[in-house]
GROMACS .gro file of C-alpha atoms in nm:
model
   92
    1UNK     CA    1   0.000   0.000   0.000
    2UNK     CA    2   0.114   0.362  -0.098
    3UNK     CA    3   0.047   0.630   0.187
    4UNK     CA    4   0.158   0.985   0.154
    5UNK     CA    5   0.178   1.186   0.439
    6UNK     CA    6   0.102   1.555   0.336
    7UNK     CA    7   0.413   1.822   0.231
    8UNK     CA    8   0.643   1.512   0.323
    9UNK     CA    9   0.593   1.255   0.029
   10UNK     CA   10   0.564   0.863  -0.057
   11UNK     CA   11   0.603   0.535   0.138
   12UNK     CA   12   0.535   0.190   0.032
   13UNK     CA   13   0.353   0.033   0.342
   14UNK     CA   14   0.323  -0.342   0.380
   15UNK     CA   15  -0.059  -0.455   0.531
   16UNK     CA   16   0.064  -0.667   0.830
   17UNK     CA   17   0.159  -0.291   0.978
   18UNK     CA   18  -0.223  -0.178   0.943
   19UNK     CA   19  -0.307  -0.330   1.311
   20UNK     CA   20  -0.086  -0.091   1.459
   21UNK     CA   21  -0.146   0.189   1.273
   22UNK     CA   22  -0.543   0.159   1.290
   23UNK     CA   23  -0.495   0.145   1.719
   24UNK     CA   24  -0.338   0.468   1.683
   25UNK     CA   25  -0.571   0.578   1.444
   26UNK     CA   26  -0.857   0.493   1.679
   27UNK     CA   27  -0.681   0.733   1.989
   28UNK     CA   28  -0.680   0.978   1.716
   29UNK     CA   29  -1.010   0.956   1.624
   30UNK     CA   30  -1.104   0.970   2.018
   31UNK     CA   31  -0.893   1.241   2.080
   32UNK     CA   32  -1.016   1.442   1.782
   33UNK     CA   33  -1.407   1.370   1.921
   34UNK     CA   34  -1.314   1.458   2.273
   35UNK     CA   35  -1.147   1.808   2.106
   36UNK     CA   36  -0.802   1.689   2.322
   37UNK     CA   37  -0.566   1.883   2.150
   38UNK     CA   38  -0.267   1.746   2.337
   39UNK     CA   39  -0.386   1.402   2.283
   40UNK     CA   40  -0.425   1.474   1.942
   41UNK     CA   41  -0.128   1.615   1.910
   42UNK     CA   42   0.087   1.312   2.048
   43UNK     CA   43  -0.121   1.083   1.883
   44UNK     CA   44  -0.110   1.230   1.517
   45UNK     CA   45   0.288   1.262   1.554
   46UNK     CA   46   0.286   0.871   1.667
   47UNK     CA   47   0.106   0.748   1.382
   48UNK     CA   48   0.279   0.965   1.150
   49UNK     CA   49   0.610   0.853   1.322
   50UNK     CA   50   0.498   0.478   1.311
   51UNK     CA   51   0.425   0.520   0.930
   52UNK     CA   52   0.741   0.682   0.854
   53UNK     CA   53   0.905   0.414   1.058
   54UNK     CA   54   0.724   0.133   0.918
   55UNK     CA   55   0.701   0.232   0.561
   56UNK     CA   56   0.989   0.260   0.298
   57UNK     CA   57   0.995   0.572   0.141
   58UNK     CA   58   0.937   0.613  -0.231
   59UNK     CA   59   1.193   0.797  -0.456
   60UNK     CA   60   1.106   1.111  -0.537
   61UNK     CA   61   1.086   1.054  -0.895
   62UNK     CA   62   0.907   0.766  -0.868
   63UNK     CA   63   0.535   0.853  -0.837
   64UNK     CA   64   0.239   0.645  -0.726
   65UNK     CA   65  -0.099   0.689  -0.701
   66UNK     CA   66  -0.198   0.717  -0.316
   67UNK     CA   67  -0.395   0.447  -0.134
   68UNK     CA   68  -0.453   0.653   0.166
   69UNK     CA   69  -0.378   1.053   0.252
   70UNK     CA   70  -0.239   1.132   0.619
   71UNK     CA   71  -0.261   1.454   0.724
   72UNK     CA   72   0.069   1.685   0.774
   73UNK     CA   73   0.235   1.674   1.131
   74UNK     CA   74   0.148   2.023   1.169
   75UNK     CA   75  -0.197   2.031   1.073
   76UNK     CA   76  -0.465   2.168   1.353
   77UNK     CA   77  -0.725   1.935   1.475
   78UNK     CA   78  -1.028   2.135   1.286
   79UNK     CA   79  -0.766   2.037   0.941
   80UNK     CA   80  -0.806   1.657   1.032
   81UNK     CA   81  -1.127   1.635   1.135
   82UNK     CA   82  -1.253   1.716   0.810
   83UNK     CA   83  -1.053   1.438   0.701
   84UNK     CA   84  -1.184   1.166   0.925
   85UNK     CA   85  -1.504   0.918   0.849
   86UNK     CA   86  -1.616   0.715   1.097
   87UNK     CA   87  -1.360   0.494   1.065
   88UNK     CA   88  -1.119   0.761   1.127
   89UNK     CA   89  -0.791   0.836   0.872
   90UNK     CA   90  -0.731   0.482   0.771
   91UNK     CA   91  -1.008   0.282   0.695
   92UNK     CA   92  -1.060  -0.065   0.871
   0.00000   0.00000   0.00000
């Protein structure tokens, strides 16, 4: 799977990594209802973190079209929650 984290770029993302991204996703989505900016804040850098972690990133010249579209680290919680569904950023 190709994610791309906003203003950063590419990263090919293998699916056995989507359990641990989708229980961050799920604080992030709690943190975003409960309008916990700190929460939110720690949480969106972890998943982003995990992600870049996880993931191996994509030349730059080499582009692919995007499976799924994480927000930038420094966006504000109103930015993301426009973003979400009700499954949150990454679907289940």
């Amino acid at each position: 799977m190709i994610v791309r984290i906003m203003g950063e770029g590419q990263v090919r993302l293998d699916d056995s990594h989507f359990a641990e991204l989708n229980k961050l996703d799920d604080e992030l989505l709690a943190a975003t209802e409960n309008d916990d900016e700190e929460g939110f804040r720690r949480t969106l850098g972890a998943l982003l973190d995990a992600v870049r972690r996880l993931g191996t990133p994509l030349a730059d010249d080499e582009l692919e079209p995007s499976d799924l579209i994480l927000p930038a680290p420094d966006a504000s919680l109103a930015e993301v929650r426009l973003m979400l569904n009700e499954d949150g950023l990454i679907p289940d």
